[in-house]
Coordinates of C-alpha atoms in Angstrom, one line a residue:
Chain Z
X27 CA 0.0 0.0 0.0
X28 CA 1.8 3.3 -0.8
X29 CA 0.2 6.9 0.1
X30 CA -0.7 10.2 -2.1
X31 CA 0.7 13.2 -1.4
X32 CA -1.6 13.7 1.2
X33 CA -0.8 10.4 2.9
X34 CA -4.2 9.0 2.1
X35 CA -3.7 5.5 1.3
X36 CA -4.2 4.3 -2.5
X37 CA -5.4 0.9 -4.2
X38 CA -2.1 -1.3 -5.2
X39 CA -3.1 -4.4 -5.2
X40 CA -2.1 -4.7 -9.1
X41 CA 1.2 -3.8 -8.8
X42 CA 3.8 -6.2 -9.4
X43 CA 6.0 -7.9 -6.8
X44 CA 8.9 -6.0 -5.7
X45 CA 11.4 -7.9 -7.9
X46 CA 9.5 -8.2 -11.2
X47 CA 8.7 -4.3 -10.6
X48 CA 12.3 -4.1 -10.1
X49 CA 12.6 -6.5 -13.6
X50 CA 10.8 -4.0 -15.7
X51 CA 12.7 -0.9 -14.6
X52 CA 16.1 -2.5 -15.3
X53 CA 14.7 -3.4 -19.1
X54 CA 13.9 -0.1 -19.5
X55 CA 16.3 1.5 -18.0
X56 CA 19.3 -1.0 -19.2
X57 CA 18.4 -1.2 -22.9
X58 CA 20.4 0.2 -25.4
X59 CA 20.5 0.9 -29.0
X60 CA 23.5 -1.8 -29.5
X61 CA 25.2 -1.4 -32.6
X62 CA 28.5 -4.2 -32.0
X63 CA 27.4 -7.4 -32.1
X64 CA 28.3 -10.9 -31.8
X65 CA 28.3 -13.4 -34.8
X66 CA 26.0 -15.9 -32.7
X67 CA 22.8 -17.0 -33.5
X68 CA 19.6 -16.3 -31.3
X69 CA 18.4 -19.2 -29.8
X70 CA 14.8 -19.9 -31.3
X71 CA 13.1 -20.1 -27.9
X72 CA 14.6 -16.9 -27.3
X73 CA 13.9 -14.8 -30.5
X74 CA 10.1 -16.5 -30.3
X75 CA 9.4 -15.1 -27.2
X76 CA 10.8 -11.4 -28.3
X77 CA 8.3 -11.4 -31.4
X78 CA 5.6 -12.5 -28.6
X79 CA 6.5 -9.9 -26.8
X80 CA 6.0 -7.4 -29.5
X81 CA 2.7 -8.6 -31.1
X82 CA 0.9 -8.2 -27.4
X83 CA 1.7 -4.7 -27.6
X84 CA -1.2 -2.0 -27.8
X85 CA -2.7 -1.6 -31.2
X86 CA -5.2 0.8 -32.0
X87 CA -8.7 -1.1 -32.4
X88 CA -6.6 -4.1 -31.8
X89 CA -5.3 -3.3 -35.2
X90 CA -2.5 -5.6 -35.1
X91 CA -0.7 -3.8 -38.0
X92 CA 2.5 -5.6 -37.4
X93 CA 4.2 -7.6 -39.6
X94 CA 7.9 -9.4 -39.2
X95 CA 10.1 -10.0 -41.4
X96 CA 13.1 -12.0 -40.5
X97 CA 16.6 -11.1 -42.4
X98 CA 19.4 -13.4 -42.5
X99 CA 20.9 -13.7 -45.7
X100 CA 24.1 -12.0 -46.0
X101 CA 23.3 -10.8 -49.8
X102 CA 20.2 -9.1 -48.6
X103 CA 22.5 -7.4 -45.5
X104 CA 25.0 -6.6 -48.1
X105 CA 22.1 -4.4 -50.4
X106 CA 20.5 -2.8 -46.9
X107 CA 24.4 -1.5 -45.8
X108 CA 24.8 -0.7 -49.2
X109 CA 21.8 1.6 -48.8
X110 CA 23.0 2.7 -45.0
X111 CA 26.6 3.6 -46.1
X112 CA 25.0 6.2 -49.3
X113 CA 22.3 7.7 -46.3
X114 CA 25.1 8.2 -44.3
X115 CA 27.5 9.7 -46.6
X116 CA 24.5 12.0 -48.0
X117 CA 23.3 12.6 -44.3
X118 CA 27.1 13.9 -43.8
X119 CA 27.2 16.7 -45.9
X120 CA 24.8 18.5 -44.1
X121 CA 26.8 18.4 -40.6
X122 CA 29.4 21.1 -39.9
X123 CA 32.9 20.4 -38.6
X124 CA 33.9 19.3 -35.9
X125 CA 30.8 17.6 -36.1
X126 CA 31.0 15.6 -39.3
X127 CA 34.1 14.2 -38.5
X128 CA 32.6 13.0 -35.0
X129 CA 29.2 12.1 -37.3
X130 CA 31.2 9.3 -39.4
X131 CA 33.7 8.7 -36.7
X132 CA 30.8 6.7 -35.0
X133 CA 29.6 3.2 -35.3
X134 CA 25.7 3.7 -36.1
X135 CA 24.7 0.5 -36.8
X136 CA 25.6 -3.3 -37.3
X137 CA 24.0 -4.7 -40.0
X138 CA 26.4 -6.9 -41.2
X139 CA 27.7 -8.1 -37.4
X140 CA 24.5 -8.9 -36.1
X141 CA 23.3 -12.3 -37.0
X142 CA 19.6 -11.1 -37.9
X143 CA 18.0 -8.5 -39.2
X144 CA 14.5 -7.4 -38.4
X145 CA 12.2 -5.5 -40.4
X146 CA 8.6 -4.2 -38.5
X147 CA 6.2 -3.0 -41.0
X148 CA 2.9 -1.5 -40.5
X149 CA -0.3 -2.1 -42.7
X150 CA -2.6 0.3 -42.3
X151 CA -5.0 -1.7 -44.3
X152 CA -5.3 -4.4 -41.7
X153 CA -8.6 -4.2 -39.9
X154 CA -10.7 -2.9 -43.1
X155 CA -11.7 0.5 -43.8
X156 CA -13.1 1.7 -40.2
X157 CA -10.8 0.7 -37.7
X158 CA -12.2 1.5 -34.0
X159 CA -10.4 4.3 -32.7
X160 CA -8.5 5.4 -35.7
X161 CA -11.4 7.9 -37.2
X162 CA -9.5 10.9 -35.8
X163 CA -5.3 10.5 -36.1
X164 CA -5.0 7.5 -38.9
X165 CA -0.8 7.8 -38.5
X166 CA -2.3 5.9 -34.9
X167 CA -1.2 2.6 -37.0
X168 CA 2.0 3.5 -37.1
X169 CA 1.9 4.6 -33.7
X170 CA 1.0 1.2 -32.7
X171 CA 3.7 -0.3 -34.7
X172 CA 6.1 1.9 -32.5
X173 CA 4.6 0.6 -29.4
X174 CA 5.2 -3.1 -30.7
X175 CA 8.9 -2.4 -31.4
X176 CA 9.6 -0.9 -28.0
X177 CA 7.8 -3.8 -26.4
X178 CA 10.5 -6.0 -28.7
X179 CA 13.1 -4.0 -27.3
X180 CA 12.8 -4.7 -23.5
X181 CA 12.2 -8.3 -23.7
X182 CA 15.4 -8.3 -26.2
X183 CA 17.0 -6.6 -23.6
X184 CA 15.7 -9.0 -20.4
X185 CA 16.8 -12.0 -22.8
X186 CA 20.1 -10.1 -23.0
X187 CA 19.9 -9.7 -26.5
X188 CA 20.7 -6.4 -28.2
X189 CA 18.6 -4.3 -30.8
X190 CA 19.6 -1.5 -32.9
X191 CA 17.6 0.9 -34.7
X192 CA 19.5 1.3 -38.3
X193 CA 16.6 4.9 -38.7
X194 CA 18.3 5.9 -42.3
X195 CA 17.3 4.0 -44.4
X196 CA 14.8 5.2 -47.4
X197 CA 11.4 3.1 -47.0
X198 CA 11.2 3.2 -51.1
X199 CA 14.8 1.2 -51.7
X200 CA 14.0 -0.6 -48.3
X201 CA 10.7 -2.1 -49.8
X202 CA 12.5 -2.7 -53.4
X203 CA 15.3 -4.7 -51.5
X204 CA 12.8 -6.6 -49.4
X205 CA 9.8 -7.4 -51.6
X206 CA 7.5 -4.7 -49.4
X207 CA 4.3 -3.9 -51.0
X208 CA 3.6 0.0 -51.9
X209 CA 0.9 0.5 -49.1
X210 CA 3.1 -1.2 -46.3
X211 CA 4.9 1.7 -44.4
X212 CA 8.8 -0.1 -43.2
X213 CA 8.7 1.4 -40.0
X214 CA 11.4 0.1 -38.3
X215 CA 14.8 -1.5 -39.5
X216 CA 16.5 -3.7 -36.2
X217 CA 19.7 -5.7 -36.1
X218 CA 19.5 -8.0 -33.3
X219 CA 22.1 -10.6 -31.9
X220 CA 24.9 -10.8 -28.9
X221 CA 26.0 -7.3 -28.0
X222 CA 30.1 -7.6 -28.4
X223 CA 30.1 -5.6 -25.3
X224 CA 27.4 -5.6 -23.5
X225 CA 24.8 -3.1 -22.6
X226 CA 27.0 -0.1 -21.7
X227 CA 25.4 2.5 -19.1
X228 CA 24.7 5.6 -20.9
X229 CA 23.5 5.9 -24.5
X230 CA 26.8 6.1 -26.9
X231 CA 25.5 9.5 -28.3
X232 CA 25.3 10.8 -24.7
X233 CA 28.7 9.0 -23.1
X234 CA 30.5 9.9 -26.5
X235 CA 29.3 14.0 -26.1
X236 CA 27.1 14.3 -28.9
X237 CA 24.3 15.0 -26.7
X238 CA 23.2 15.7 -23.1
X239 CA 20.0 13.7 -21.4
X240 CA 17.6 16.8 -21.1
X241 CA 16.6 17.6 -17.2
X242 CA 13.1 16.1 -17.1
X243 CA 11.8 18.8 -15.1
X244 CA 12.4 20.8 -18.1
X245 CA 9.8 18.7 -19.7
X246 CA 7.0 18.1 -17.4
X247 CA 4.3 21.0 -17.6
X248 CA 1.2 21.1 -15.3
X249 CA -2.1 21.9 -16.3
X250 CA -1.4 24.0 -19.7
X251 CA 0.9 24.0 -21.9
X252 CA 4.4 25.1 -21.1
X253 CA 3.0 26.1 -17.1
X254 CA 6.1 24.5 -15.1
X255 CA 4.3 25.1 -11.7
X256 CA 0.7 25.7 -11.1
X257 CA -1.0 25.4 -7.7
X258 CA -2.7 22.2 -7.8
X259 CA 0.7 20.7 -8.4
X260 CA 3.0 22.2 -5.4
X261 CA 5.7 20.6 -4.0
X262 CA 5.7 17.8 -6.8
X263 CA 8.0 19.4 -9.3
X264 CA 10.9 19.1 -6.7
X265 CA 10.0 14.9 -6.1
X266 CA 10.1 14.8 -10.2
X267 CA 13.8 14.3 -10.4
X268 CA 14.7 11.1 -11.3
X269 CA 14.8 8.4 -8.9
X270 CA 15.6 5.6 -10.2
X271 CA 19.2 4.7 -11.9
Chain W
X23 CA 24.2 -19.9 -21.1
X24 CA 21.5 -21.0 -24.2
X25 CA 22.2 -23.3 -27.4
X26 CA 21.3 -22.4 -30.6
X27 CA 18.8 -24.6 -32.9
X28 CA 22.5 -25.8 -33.6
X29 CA 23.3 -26.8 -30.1
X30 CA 25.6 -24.4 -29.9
X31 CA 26.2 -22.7 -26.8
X32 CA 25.5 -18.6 -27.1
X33 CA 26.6 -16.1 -25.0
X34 CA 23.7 -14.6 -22.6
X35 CA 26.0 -13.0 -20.2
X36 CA 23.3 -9.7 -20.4
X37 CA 19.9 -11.4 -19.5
X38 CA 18.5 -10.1 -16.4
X39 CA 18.0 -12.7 -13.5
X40 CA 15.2 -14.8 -13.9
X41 CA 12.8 -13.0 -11.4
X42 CA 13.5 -9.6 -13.7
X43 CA 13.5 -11.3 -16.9
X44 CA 9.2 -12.8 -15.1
X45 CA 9.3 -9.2 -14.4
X46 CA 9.6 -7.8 -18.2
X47 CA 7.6 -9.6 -19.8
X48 CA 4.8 -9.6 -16.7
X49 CA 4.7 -6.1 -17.4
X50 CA 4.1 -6.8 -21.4
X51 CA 1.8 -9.3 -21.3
X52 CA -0.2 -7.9 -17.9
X53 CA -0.8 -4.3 -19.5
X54 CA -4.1 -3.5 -20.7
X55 CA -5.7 -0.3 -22.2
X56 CA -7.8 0.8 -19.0
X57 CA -10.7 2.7 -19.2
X58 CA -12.7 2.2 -15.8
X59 CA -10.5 4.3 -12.9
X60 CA -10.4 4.6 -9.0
X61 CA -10.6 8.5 -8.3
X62 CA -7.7 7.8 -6.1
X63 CA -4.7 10.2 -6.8
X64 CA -1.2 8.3 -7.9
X65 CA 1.6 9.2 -5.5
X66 CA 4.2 11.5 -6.3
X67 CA 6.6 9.1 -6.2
X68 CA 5.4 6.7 -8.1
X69 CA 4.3 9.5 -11.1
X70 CA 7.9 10.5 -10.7
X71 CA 9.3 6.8 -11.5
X72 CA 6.9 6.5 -14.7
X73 CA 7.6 9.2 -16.2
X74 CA 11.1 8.7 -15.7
X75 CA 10.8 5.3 -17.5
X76 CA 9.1 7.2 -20.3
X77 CA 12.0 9.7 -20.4
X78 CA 14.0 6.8 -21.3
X79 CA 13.2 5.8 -24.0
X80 CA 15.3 5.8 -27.2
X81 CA 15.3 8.6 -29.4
X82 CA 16.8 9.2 -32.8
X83 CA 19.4 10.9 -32.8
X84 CA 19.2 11.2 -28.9
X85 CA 16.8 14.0 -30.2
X86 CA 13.7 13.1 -26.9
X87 CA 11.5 15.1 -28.8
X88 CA 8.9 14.4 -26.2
X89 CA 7.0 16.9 -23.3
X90 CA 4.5 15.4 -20.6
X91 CA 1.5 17.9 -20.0
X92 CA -0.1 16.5 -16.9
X93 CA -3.8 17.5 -16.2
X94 CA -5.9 17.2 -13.2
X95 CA -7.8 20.1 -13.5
X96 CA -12.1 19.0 -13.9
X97 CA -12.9 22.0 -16.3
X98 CA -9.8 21.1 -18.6
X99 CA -10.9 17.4 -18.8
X100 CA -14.8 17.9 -19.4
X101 CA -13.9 19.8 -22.1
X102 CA -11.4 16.9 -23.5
X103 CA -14.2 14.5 -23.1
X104 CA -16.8 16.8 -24.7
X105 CA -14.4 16.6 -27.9
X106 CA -14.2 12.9 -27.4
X107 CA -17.7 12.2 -27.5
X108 CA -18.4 14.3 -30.6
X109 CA -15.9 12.3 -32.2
X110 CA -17.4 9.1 -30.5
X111 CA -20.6 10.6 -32.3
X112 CA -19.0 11.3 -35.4
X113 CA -16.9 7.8 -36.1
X114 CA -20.2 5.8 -35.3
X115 CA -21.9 7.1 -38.3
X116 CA -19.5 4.9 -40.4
X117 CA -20.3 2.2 -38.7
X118 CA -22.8 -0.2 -39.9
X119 CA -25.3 -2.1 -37.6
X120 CA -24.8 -4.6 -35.2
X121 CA -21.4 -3.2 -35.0
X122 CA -22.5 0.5 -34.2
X123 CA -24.4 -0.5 -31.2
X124 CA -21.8 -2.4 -30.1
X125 CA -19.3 0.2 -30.4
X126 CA -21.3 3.0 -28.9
X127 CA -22.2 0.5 -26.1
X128 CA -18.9 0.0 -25.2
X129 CA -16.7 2.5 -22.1
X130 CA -13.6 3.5 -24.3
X131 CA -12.1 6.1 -22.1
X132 CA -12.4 7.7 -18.5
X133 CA -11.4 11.2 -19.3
X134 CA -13.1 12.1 -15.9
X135 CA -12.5 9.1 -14.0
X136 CA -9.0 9.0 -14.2
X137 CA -7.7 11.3 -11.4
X138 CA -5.0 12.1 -14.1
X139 CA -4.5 12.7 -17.8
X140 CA -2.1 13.5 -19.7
X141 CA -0.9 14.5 -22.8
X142 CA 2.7 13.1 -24.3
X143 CA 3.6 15.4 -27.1
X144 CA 6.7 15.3 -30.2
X145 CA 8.6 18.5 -30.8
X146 CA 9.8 18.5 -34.1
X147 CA 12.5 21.1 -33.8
X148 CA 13.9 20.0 -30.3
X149 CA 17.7 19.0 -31.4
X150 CA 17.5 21.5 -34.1
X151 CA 17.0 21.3 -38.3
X152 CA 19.9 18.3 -38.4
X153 CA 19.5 15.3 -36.6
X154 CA 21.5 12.8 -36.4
X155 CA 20.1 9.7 -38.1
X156 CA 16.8 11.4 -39.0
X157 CA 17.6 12.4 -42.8
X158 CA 15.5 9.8 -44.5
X159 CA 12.2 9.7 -42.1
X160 CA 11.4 12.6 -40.6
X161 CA 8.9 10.9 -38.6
X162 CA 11.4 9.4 -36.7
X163 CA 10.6 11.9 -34.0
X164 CA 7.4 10.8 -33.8
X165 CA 8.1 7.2 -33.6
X166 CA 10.5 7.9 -30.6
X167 CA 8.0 9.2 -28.6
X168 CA 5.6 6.7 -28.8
X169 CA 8.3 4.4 -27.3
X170 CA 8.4 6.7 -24.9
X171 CA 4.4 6.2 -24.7
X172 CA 5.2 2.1 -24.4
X173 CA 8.1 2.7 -21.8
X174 CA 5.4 4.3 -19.7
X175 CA 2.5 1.9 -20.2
X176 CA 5.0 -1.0 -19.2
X177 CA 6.4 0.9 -16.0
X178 CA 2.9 1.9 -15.2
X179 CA 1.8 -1.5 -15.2
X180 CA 4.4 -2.6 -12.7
X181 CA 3.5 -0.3 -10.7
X182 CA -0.4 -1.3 -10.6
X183 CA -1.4 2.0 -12.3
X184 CA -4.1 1.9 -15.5
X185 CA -3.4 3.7 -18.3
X186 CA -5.9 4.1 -21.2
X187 CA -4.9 5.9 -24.3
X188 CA -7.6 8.0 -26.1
X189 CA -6.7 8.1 -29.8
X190 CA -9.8 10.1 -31.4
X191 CA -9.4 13.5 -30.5
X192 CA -8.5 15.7 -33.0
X193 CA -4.9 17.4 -32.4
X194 CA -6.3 20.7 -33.7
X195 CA -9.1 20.9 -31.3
X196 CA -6.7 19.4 -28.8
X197 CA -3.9 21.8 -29.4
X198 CA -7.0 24.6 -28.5
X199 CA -8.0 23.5 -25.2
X200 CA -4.8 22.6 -23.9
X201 CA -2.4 25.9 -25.0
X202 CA -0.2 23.3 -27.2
X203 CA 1.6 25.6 -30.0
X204 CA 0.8 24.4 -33.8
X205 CA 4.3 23.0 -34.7
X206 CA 4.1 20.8 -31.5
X207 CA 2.0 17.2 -32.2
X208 CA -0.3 15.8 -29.3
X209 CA 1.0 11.7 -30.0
X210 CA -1.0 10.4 -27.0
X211 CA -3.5 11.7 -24.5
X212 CA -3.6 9.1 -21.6
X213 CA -5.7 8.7 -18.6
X214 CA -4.0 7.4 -15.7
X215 CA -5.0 6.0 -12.7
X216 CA -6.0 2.3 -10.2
X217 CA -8.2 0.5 -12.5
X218 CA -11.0 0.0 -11.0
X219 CA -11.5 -3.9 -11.5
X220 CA -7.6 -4.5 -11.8
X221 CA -6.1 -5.5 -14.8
X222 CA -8.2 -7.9 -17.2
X223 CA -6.6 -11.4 -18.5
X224 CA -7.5 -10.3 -22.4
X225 CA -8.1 -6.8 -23.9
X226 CA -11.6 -5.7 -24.3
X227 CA -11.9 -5.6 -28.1
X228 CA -10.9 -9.4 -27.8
X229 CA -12.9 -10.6 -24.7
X230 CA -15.9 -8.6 -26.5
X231 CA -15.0 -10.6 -29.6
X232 CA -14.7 -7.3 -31.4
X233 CA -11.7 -8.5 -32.8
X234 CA -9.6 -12.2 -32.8
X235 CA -5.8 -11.7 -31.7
X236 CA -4.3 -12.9 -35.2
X237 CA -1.8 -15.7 -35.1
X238 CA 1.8 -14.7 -34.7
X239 CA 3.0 -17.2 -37.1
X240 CA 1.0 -15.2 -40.2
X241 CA 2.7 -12.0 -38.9
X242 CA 6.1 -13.4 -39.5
X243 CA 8.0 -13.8 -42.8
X244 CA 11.5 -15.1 -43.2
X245 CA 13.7 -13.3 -45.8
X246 CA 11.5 -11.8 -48.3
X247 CA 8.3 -10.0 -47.8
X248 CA 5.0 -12.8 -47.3
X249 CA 7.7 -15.8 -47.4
X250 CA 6.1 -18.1 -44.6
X251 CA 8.9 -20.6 -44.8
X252 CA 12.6 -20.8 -45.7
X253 CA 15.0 -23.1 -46.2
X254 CA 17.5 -21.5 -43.6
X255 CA 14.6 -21.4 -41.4
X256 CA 13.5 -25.1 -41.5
X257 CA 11.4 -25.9 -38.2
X258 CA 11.9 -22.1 -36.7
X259 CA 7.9 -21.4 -37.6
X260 CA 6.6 -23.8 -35.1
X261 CA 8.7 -23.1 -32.5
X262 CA 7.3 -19.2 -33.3
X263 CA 3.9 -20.1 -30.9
X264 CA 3.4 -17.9 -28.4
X265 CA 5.5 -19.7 -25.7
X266 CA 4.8 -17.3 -22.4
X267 CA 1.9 -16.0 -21.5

């Protein structure tokens, strides 16, 4: 039983028990977007519970818009780094030194290392023309895909598997390389496999300077947009630091 | 240590401890979209913790394009649900009957239940017009902060605390009542809160039989695009059954 802020007591009885509350905070706060990878294969057990774990996420009018397709061929690798290297070398040009230099100084992704790759697709034609829920924002299919990724991510990340997020590549090549149909939206592109050296504890673009974790006081606003205090809210912006890791 | 479908050994030196591992995907499987609340206000402290986990959550280019607009005040969230309901209204015109009745009978959100909602936005400008590995999908942004979205579900859910996302409100409209500025996109207004008859084995649009969960195995290609076996796959799709709850 924990207490408000006024010390009132509050309904818990659905949280979980201490250590597998403990168990989804070091998922999410222990993954990483892994980018060195061992050669060695993922265990099927292991890689069949991941996708499990990513088709129960949400899904907007239990859409499912998901779809998973498994990469292991080195040829097809070979054409999707083919495709990285060119984004990354056109993505370049638009950085200013020093960074540039720091830009292709750093290991982005590991295509070729990883053992599999993993493309999630979204097809926002699943579920038929009126999908419950979607009237309003239809992009909420691709929202849902995003929510099944990240739900990939931890249980990769419990199994002690790495993911990383190759976000470069251009969807129309992507779906020529792949066989992807016009209408299906490549969302995400995922190597997966053995990180080479484990899960390291900051974010590389963080520990390597390119960019500071933002205070998330700074992005917590009460009531209206942009208020970063407001009465109804006192004392709680000072409890908001971080408490965990 | 695993074996592959080889029998080789793999390294797992990164999985979490057992109890942690139950812990992730307890939290993944045991999450629901909740949309019956307890008025009872979530402590401080354990607000704090979730939307640190959300805050967490990758971003391209380490960009965390996200903000968390938290709001408890009454008048602010009648008028959130009065837009709701219109669009409740409007989305059941296109439904044809019996599934109109059903969809207007069912409780889709608790706006005014919830002792708490809130309203996870994407800043497109936050790191600036160059961002590192956001040249080919600008969207990117967007996608980061629904993990952010998922990372706060999950953690949520550890913690016994409902969340129900209400994805038919119109951003326009929604932009209006809550003071968001017009480059800034509303991805997700929640409603958070102790569910008021704990956290249900199936989600409503299945246990309602609006919708069948589709088999994971018809999700899942290997190689190319809609290829349901493989040669370097042989056996892999059976094992691919969902294998934990």
């Amino acid at each position: 039983m924990s207490t408000d802020h006024t010390g009132k007591a509050t309904p818990s009885g659905g949280e979980l028990p201490p250590e597998e509350k403990r168990g989804t905070y070091a998922a999410i706060f222990g993954r990483r977007d892994v980018r060195a990878f061992h050669s060695d294969r993922i265990p099927d057990d292991v890689l069949a519970r991941v996708l499990t774990a990513a088709h129960h996420a949400p899904s907007v009018g239990f859409m499912q818009p998901w779809d998973f397709l498994l990469v292991g061929s080195r040829s097809t690798r070979e054409r999707v780094k083919e495709l990285s290297d060119r984004e990354r070398r056109a993505a370049a040009v638009f950085f200013d030194e020093p960074r540039r230099d720091k830009y292709l100084s750093m290991k982005l992704e590991g295509i070729l290392d990883a053992p599999l790759n993993l493309c999630v697709t979204c097809d926002p034609t699943r579920g038929g023309p009126q999908v419950l829920g979607r009237n309003s924002i239809p992009e909420t299919d691709v929202y849902s895909t995003c929510l099944a990724v990240q739900n990939l991510w931890l249980a990769a990340r419990a199994e002690g598997v790495g993911v990383g997020w190759v976000s470069i590549l251009r969807n129309a090549e992507l779906r020529d390389i792949l066989g992807i149909p016009p209408h299906v939206i490549p969302v995400a592109y995922l190597c997966l496999g053995y990180p080479e050296e484990g899960f390291s504890g900051r974010p590389l673009l963080e520990s390597s300077g390119w960019r500071k974790r933002l205070p998330l006081a700074s992005l917590v606003s009460y009531e209206e947009w942009g208020a970063q205090s407001h009465n109804g809210w006192a004392g709680f912006s000072t409890t908001l630091a971080p408490q965990t890791n």
